[in-house]
Amino acid sequence: MDHKKIKSDVLVIGGSEAGLTAALESNKLGADTVIVSKGKLGKSGNALISGCGHNAPFGHENDKDSPRIFFEDTLQSGKFLNNRDLVDILTQEACARVRELDDLGVGFEKKNGKFIQYSTPGHSYPRSCYTEKRKGLEITSLLADLVKSTEIKTLDNIMVFSVFQEKGSIEGAMGMNKNTGELYVFSTKAIVLATGGAGKIYKTNNNVVGTTGDGYSMALEAGAELIDMEFFQFYPHRVISPVNMNVSPMLFKMGAKLLNKEGERFMKKYDPTQMEESTRDVKSRAIFTEVLNGDGVKGGVYLDLSKIKEKELKRLNYKFYNALEGKGVDYRKDDLIISPIAHFYMGGIKVDRECETRISNFFACGEVAGGIHGANRLANNALTSALVFGSRAGRYAAKSCKDMNIPKIDEFKIKKSKNRIYKKRNESYTKIDLAQIKKELQEMMWGNAGIVKSGESLNKTLKCLNKLEKESLKFKSENIRNITHSLELENMITVSRVLVLSSLARAESRGSHYRSDYPNTNDEEFLGNIIVKKRNSEIITEKYPI
Ligand SMILES: Cc1cc2nc3c(=O)[nH]c(=O)nc-3n(C[C@H](O)[C@H](O)[C@H](O)COP(=O)(O)OP(=O)(O)OC[C@H]3O[C@@H](n4cnc5c(N)ncnc54)[C@H](O)[C@@H]3O)c2cc1C
């Protein structure tokens, strides 16, 4: 198999908010920049389906707000596991970056020249900014158009599957075109990894196709460390029947109720004070437990909106209201089923203030980077991080490659990487049902390594992962799409294994990580981070104090 050769100063992997921001910044500093994306640039990744909320402590709604209070709120939500340096940067730089994005033409909502800032859970003051349509696609499309208007080289539909380093310094990467199977070898002075999260490891998730944790898996394989991988956020406000849509948490402030199959307001067992206004993790756990105990309905619980005025529902959840109306559903009388859903990975690649991993000239930003959010992410801090750290990663990547030559990648490494594809394509055909393996993985992770975990359920999952890994490695096909899916599945299995091992290492409950066998928080032993690395091809975890 031949391959195409691409050379650059900076290679950005990932074509969404974090990657596009990094590419623009790197280009601005004069670096010869290439951006490559598994999906279409600006039209792939979770940012495009996001509600486009960004936080910035402008204090336009309440002048008591400040970066310091934003810092404290972020730590509070992260249960004090966050990397203080990264949170400091996030909260200090958010205003400047949001303003720049607005100046580029995003058009955040404003009144009399000031940003309209909304209250969102966990924030002491209103500081979330949105565009009127609340569509992330508006932002990613604009950034993609800007990138295309520069000399940055763009490549769509290429799945990167290997990152090369030599003696702790980056050399390049290898990717495959998802449609043609054409292979690409990228020789580059620096890499910015911005490949997003891994929501697809769970059966019930709201992530876009392709969110398969490729970045975590590649980075680990290349020798980088991962941090906080036991913390996955579940969003408790997804209606799964008769439509499939998120509902606003504000509805619970206005009288929406959660009922089990007996019609009981079960939240009184889990949080008798706050009831349905409890935090995301407690509510997710409560619904999950009701379903597990056989008190759920069709995999969820009832959402009772009978007390919500039509005017309010329309105002808060226009799309949801319309979808129900379109199906002839009366939200006051007909059954609505709600379930928690896998949403966001707090864990990620361990980076320093400059977004650099422990491999020199290897940077990470956006959801694939870890350490910022600790044990639980504050609402709208994901896109703010993608923006702030995307910009920093691009800047430091461009700076890092000044006065350097483009590294030459050892032919042996290229051959070894190609062999991974070659084996899948050219050896005799083996009938393996990839979709079935993926389904088994997602169900196992959802039931045993998600909202509620225990030593027993995690060990059971590990055994299952070993079996699925063996099966998945036997996969062979001439179909290029299936080869991409098989690479993605391998990544999903690796990320699942990392999540399970990290969860076993944290024998306590904290934030989004709940162990039914260790239901309490144990600061004495666990006020610190679990770091994951590869040693002699084995994945190991180590505990570090904060
Ligand atoms: C329904 C929903 C609503 C949300 N709303 C909000 C919100 O309002 N506010 C907020 O702060 N957060 C929100 N989030 C979270 C937020 O959208 C994500 O954390 C954010 O999109 C991460 O940005 P990113 O650029 O790091 O990754 P993504 O936006 O996920 O993009 C990843 C990019 O990497 C590419 N890629 C992946 N693997 C490879 C590979 N192997 N090779 C090459 N390219 C690859 C993809 O094609 C894509 O271009 C929401 C998430 C969801 C699912």
XYZ file of C-alpha atoms and ligand atoms in Angstrom, residues 13-19 36-39 44-47 49-53 158-160 194-197 206-207 210 214 218 246 343-344 365-368 377 380-384 386, ligand 1:
99
model
C -6.144 16.726 14.339
C -9.875 17.458 14.807
C -12.035 19.906 12.856
C -14.417 21.319 15.455
C -14.331 24.250 17.901
C -11.042 23.366 19.651
C -9.187 22.269 16.503
C -7.301 17.122 9.353
C -10.707 15.868 10.421
C -12.438 12.476 10.564
C -15.704 14.128 9.573
C -18.402 17.017 12.699
C -17.922 16.657 16.445
C -20.222 17.512 19.334
C -19.791 21.292 19.170
C -25.050 19.992 18.046
C -24.264 21.896 21.234
C -26.413 24.640 22.695
C -23.408 26.933 22.015
C -23.267 28.184 25.640
C -9.422 11.346 7.297
C -9.288 9.253 10.429
C -5.912 9.573 12.122
C -8.493 18.048 19.325
C -10.482 14.891 18.642
C -13.281 15.382 21.207
C -14.804 12.867 23.641
C -26.305 12.130 23.061
C -22.971 12.394 21.231
C -17.643 9.179 15.533
C -9.738 8.008 19.205
C -3.748 7.269 20.273
C -33.111 17.167 25.813
C -22.875 13.388 27.756
C -19.304 14.533 28.434
C -7.139 20.792 23.768
C -10.935 20.635 23.914
C -12.781 17.642 25.340
C -9.855 15.274 24.698
C -17.975 19.851 34.773
C -21.029 25.505 29.561
C -17.403 25.130 30.635
C -16.806 22.622 27.807
C -17.041 25.034 24.895
C -15.317 27.747 26.925
C -12.379 24.334 23.742
C -26.052 17.576 22.789
C -24.860 18.316 23.348
C -25.007 19.653 23.737
C -23.917 20.347 24.283
N -24.061 21.665 24.633
C -23.024 22.327 25.198
C -23.123 23.707 25.551
O -24.117 24.384 25.283
N -22.051 24.277 26.181
C -20.896 23.589 26.448
O -19.970 24.149 27.026
N -20.759 22.304 26.041
C -21.769 21.661 25.432
N -21.599 20.354 25.036
C -20.250 19.745 25.098
C -19.395 20.270 23.923
O -20.184 20.286 22.743
C -18.130 19.441 23.650
O -17.418 19.243 24.820
C -17.274 20.193 22.607
O -17.914 20.086 21.357
C -15.860 19.670 22.491
O -15.240 20.345 21.415
P -14.005 19.679 20.661
O -13.640 20.586 19.554
O -13.002 19.308 21.663
O -14.586 18.280 20.108
P -15.775 17.962 19.114
O -16.655 19.131 18.930
O -16.426 16.711 19.590
O -15.021 17.665 17.717
C -14.111 16.600 17.531
C -13.477 16.711 16.148
O -12.429 15.742 16.028
C -12.595 14.986 14.842
N -12.002 13.650 15.085
C -12.365 12.728 16.013
N -11.565 11.643 15.912
C -10.680 11.881 14.912
C -9.624 11.137 14.320
N -9.299 9.907 14.740
N -8.932 11.683 13.282
C -9.246 12.931 12.817
N -10.235 13.677 13.350
C -10.943 13.165 14.384
C -14.096 14.989 14.599
O -14.396 14.698 13.239
C -14.433 16.429 14.995
O -14.139 17.286 13.924
C -22.670 19.671 24.460
C -22.526 18.341 24.047
C -23.603 17.667 23.491
C -23.415 16.242 23.059
